[in-house]
Coordinates of C-alpha atoms in Angstrom, one line a residue:
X1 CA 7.5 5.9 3.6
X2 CA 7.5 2.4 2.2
X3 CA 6.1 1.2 -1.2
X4 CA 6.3 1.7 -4.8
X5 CA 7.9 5.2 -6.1
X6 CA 4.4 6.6 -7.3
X7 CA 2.6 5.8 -4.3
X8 CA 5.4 7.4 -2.2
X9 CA 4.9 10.6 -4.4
X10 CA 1.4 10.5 -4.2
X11 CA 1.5 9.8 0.0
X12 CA 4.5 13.5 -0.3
X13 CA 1.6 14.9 -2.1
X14 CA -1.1 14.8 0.8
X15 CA 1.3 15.3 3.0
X16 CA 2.5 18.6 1.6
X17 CA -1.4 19.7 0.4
X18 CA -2.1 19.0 3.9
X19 CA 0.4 21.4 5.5
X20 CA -0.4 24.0 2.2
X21 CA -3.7 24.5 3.7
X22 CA -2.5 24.6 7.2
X23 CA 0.0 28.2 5.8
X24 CA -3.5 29.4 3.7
X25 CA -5.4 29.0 7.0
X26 CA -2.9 31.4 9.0
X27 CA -2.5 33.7 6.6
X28 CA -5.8 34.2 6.2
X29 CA -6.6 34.2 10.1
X30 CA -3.7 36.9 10.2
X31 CA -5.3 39.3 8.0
X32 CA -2.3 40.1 5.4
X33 CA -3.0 38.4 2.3
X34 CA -0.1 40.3 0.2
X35 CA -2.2 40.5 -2.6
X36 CA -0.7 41.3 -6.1
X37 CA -2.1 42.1 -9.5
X38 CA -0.7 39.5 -12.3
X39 CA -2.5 40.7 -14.6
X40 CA -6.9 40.9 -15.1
X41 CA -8.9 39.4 -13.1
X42 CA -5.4 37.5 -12.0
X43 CA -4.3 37.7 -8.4
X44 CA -1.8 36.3 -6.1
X45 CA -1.8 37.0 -2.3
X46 CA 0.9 35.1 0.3
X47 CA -0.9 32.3 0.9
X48 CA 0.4 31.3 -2.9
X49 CA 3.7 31.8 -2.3
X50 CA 3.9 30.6 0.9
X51 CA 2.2 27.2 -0.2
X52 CA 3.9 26.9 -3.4
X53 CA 7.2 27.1 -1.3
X54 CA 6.6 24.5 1.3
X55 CA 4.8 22.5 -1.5
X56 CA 7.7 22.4 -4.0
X57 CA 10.4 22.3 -2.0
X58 CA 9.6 19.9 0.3
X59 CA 8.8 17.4 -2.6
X60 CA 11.9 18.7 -4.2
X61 CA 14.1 17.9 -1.0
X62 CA 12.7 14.4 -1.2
X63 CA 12.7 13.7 -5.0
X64 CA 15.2 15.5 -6.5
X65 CA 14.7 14.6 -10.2
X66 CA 10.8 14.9 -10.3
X67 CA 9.9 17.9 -12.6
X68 CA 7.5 20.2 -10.8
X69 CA 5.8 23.0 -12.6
X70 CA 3.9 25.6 -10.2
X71 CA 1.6 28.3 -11.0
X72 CA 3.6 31.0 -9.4
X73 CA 6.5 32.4 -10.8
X74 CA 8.2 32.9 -7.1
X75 CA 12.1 34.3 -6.2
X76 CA 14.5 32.7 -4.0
X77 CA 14.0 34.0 -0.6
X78 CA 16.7 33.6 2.7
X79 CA 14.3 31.4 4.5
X80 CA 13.7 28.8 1.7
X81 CA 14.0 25.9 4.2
X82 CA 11.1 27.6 6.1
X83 CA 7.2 25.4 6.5
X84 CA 9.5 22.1 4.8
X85 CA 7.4 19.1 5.4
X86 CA 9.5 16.1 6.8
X87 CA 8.6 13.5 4.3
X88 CA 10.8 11.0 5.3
X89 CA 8.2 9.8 7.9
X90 CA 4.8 10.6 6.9
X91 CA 1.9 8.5 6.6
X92 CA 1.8 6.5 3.7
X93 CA -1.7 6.0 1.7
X94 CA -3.1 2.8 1.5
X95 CA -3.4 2.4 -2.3
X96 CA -1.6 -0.3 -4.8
X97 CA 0.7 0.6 -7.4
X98 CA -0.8 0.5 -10.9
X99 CA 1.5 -2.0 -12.9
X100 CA 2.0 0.5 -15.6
X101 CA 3.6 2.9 -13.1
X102 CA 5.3 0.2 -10.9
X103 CA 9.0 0.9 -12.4
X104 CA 9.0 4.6 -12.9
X105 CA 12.0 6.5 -12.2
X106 CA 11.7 10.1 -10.5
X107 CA 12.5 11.3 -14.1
X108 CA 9.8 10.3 -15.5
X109 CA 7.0 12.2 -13.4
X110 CA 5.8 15.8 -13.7
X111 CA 4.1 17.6 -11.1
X112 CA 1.6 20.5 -11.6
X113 CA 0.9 22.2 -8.6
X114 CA -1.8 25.0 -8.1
X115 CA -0.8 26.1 -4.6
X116 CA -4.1 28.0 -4.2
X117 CA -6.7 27.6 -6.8
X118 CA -9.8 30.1 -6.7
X119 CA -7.1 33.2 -5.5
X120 CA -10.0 35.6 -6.0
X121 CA -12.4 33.8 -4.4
X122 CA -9.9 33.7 -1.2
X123 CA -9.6 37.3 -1.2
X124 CA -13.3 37.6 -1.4
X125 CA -14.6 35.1 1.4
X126 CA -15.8 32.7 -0.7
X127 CA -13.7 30.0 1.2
X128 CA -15.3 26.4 0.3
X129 CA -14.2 27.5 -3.5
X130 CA -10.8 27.3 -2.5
X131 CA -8.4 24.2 -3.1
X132 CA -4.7 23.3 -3.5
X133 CA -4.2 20.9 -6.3
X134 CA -1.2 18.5 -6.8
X135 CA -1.1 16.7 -10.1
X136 CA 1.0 13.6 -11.3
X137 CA 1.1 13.1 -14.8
X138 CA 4.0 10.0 -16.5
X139 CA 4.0 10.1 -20.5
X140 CA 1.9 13.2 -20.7
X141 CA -1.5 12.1 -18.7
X142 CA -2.6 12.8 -15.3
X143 CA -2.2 9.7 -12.9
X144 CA -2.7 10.8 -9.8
X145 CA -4.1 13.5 -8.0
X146 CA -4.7 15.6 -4.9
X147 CA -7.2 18.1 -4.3
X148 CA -6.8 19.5 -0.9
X149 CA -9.7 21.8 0.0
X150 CA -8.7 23.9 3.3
X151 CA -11.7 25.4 4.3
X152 CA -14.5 22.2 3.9
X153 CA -17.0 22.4 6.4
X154 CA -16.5 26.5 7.4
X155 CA -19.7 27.6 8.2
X156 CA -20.7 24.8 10.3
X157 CA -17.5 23.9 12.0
X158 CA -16.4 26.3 14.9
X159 CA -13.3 24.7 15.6
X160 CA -10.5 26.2 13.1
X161 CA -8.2 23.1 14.0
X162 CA -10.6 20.5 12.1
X163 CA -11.7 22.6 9.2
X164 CA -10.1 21.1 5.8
X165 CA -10.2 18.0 4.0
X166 CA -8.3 15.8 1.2
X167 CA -9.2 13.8 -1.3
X168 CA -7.0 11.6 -3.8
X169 CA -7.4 9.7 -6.1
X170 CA -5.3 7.3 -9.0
X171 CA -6.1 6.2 -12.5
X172 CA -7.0 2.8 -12.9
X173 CA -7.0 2.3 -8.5
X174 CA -9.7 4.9 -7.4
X175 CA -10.4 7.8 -4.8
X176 CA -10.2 8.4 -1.7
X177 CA -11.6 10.9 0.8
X178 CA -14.9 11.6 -0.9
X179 CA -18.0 10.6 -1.5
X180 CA -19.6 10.1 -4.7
X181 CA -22.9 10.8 -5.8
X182 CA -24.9 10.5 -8.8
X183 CA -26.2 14.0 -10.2
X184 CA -30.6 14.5 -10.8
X185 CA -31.4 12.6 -13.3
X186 CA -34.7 14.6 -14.2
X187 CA -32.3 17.6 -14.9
X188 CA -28.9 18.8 -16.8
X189 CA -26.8 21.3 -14.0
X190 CA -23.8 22.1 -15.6
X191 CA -21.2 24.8 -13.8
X192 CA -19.0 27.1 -15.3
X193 CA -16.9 30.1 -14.5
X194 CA -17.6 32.7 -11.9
X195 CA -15.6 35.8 -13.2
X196 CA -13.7 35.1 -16.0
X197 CA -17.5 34.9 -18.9
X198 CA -17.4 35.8 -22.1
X199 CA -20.0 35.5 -24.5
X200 CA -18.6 32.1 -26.2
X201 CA -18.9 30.9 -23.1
X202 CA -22.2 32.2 -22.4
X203 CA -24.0 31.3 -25.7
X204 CA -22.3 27.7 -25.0
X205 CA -23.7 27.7 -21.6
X206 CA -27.4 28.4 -23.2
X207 CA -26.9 25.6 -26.4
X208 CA -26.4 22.8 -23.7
X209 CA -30.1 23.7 -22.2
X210 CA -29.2 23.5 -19.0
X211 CA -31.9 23.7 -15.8
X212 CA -29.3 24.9 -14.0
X213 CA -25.8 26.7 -14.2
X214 CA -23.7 26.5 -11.2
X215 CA -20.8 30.1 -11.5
X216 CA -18.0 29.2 -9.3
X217 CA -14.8 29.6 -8.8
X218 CA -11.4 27.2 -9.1
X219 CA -11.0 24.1 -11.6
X220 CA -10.8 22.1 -8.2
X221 CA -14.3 23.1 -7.4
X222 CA -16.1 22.2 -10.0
X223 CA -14.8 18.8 -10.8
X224 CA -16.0 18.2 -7.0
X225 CA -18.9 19.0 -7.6
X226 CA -19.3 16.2 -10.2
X227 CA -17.7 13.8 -8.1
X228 CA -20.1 14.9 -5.5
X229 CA -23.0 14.8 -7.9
X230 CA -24.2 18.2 -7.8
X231 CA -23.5 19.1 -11.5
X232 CA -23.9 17.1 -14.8
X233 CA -20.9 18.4 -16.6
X234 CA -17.9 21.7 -16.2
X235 CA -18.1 23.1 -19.7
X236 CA -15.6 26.3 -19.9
X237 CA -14.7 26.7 -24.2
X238 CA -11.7 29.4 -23.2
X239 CA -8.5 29.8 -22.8
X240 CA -8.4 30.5 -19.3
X241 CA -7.4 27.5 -17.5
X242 CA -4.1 26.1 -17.3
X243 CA -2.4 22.8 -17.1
X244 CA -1.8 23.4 -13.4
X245 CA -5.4 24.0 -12.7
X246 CA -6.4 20.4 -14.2
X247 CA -3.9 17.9 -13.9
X248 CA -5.2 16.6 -10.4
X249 CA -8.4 17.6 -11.1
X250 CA -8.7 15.3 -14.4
X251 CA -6.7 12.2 -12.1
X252 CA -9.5 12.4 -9.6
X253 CA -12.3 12.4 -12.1
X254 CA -11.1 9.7 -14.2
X255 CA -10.2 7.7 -10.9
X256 CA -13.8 7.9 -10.4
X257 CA -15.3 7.4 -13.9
X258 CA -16.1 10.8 -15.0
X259 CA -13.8 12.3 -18.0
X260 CA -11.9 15.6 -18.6
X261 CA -10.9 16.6 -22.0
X262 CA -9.9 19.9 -24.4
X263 CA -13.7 21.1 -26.0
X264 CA -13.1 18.9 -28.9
X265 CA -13.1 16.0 -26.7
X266 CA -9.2 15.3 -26.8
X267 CA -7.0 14.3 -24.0
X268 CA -5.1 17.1 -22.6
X269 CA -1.8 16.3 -22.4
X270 CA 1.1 16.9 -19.6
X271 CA 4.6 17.1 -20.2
X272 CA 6.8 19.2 -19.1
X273 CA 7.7 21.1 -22.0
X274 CA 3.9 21.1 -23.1
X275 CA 2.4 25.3 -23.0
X276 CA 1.2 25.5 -19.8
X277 CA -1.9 27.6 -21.6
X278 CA -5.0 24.7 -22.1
X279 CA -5.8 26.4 -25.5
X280 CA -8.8 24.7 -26.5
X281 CA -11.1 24.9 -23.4
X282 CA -11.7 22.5 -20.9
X283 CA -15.0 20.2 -20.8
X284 CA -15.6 17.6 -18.3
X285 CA -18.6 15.2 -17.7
X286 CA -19.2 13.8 -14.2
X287 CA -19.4 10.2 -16.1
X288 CA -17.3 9.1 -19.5
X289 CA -20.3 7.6 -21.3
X290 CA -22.3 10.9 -21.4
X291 CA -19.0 13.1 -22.6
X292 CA -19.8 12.7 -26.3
X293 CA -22.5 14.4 -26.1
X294 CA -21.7 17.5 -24.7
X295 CA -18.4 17.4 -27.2
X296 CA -21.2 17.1 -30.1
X297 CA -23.4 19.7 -28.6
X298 CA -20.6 22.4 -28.1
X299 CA -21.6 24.8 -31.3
X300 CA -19.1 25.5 -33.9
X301 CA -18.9 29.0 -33.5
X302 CA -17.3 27.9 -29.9
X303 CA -15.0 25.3 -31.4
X304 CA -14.0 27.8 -34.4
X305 CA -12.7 30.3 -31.5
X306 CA -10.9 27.7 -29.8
X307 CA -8.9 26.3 -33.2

């Protein structure tokens, strides 16, 4: 790999979220997902270990003093050096170096890595809700991102070898790998969570007036489909999601123009000694110019659970 430090990371990250889907793929295909109970509504199977391994250590082999923070807490197995991705070689992505990251030292860059976001709806079949995320935040904001989505195309593709795809994208350069769309303008569709409601969050839901509310599963998911312009705005006002869950999510969406904030409308921040709990909700709006309003239409009630 040539080029500046970041875009080296950012060409290890799609790399490794690349391979990631490849090991959720098999395991899936080989019927024994290892599933185990974290807690409610909380799952982990062995596609999340297995992914988290080769994703962390395989960016770990080839930069050392990055900090990486992964969703699973995972013991040290004999066969650590097992699904390593040679980074030394791979492809690097065609993307310039912001200037403000252009001298960044290793030490300097957090990763956040959700090695299979939307666990539950893997177990379940629902496999286009499935993503693995890789997020690069310097100074405590998300940078770059990759959103890896292993099973795109599933129930029109026949050929297991070219199911998958990845997108990236950096602040301040752009995206990659996806196509954007502008969402109906004659109507507000606004998605939310799948299995983890409550009623903050649906009496939230109803104040926004939505035509349509999009339940689905994985942070990944529904920023896509804002990118993708099939929902107005991702409006969750609990304390379900974590830092891992939006860090490449909210690179992507500001690479594009959209914006991802805490319900209040403040920046989430990332460093690595930050709680890895995102407190105060998470609300994001497929365009920046159209986040104030939701943030102004979220009712206090919502806002007073969420202090």
């Amino acid at each position: 790999m040539s080029g500046s430090l970041f875009v080296r990371l950012m060409s290890a990250s799609v790399a490794v979220a690349n391979h990631a889907g490849k090991i959720i793929r098999e395991i899936m295909k080989g019927g024994n997902l290892g599933i185990v109970e974290k807690g409610i509504n909380d799952l982990q199977t062995e596609a999340d270990r297995s992914a988290q391994r080769c994703i962390v250590n395989s960016l770990l082999k080839q930069f050392p003093k990055v900090t990486i923070i992964g969703e699973e807490t995972l013991e040290k197995i004999e066969n650590e050096e097992e699904n390593l991705v040679n980074l030394h070689d791979c492809e690097t992505i065609s993307a310039n170096c912001p200037e403000a990251l252009a001298s960044i030292k290793e030490e300097d860059v957090v990763i956040w890595v959700d090695p299979l976001d939307g666990t539950a709806e893997y177990t379940q079949g629902l496999l286009d809700h499935v993503t693995v995320l890789i997020g690069l935040s310097v100074n405590g904001k998300a940078v770059g991102g990759v959103i890896h989505q292993p099973y795109y195309n599933y129930q029109n593709e026949k050929d297991y070898t070219k199911l998958g795809r990845t997108m990236w994208g950096i602040v301040g350069v752009g995206t990659h790998g996806i196509d954007h769309k502008k969402p109906p303008e004659s109507k507000r569709i606004i998605t939310t969570t799948r299995s983890h409601s409550n009623p903050v969050i649906n009496s939230t839901i109803a104040a926004m007036k939505p035509d349509e509310v999009l339940k689905v599963g994985g942070a990944g998911h529904k920023v896509l489909l804002l990118i993708e312009g099939k929902a107005h705005a991702y409006v969750f006002p609990s304390k379900g999601c974590k830092k891992w869950d939006t860090c490449a999510p909210e690179a992507l969406l500001h690479a594009f123009g959209g914006k991802l904030t805490d319900i209040y409308g403040e920046a989430i921040k990332y460093h690595a000694t930050v709680e890895h709990l995102n407190a105060r909700g998470v609300l994001a709006t497929y365009l920046e110019s159209v986040h104030d309003w939701y943030t102004e239409n979220i009712p206090i009630e919502a806002k007073a659970a969420l202090p």
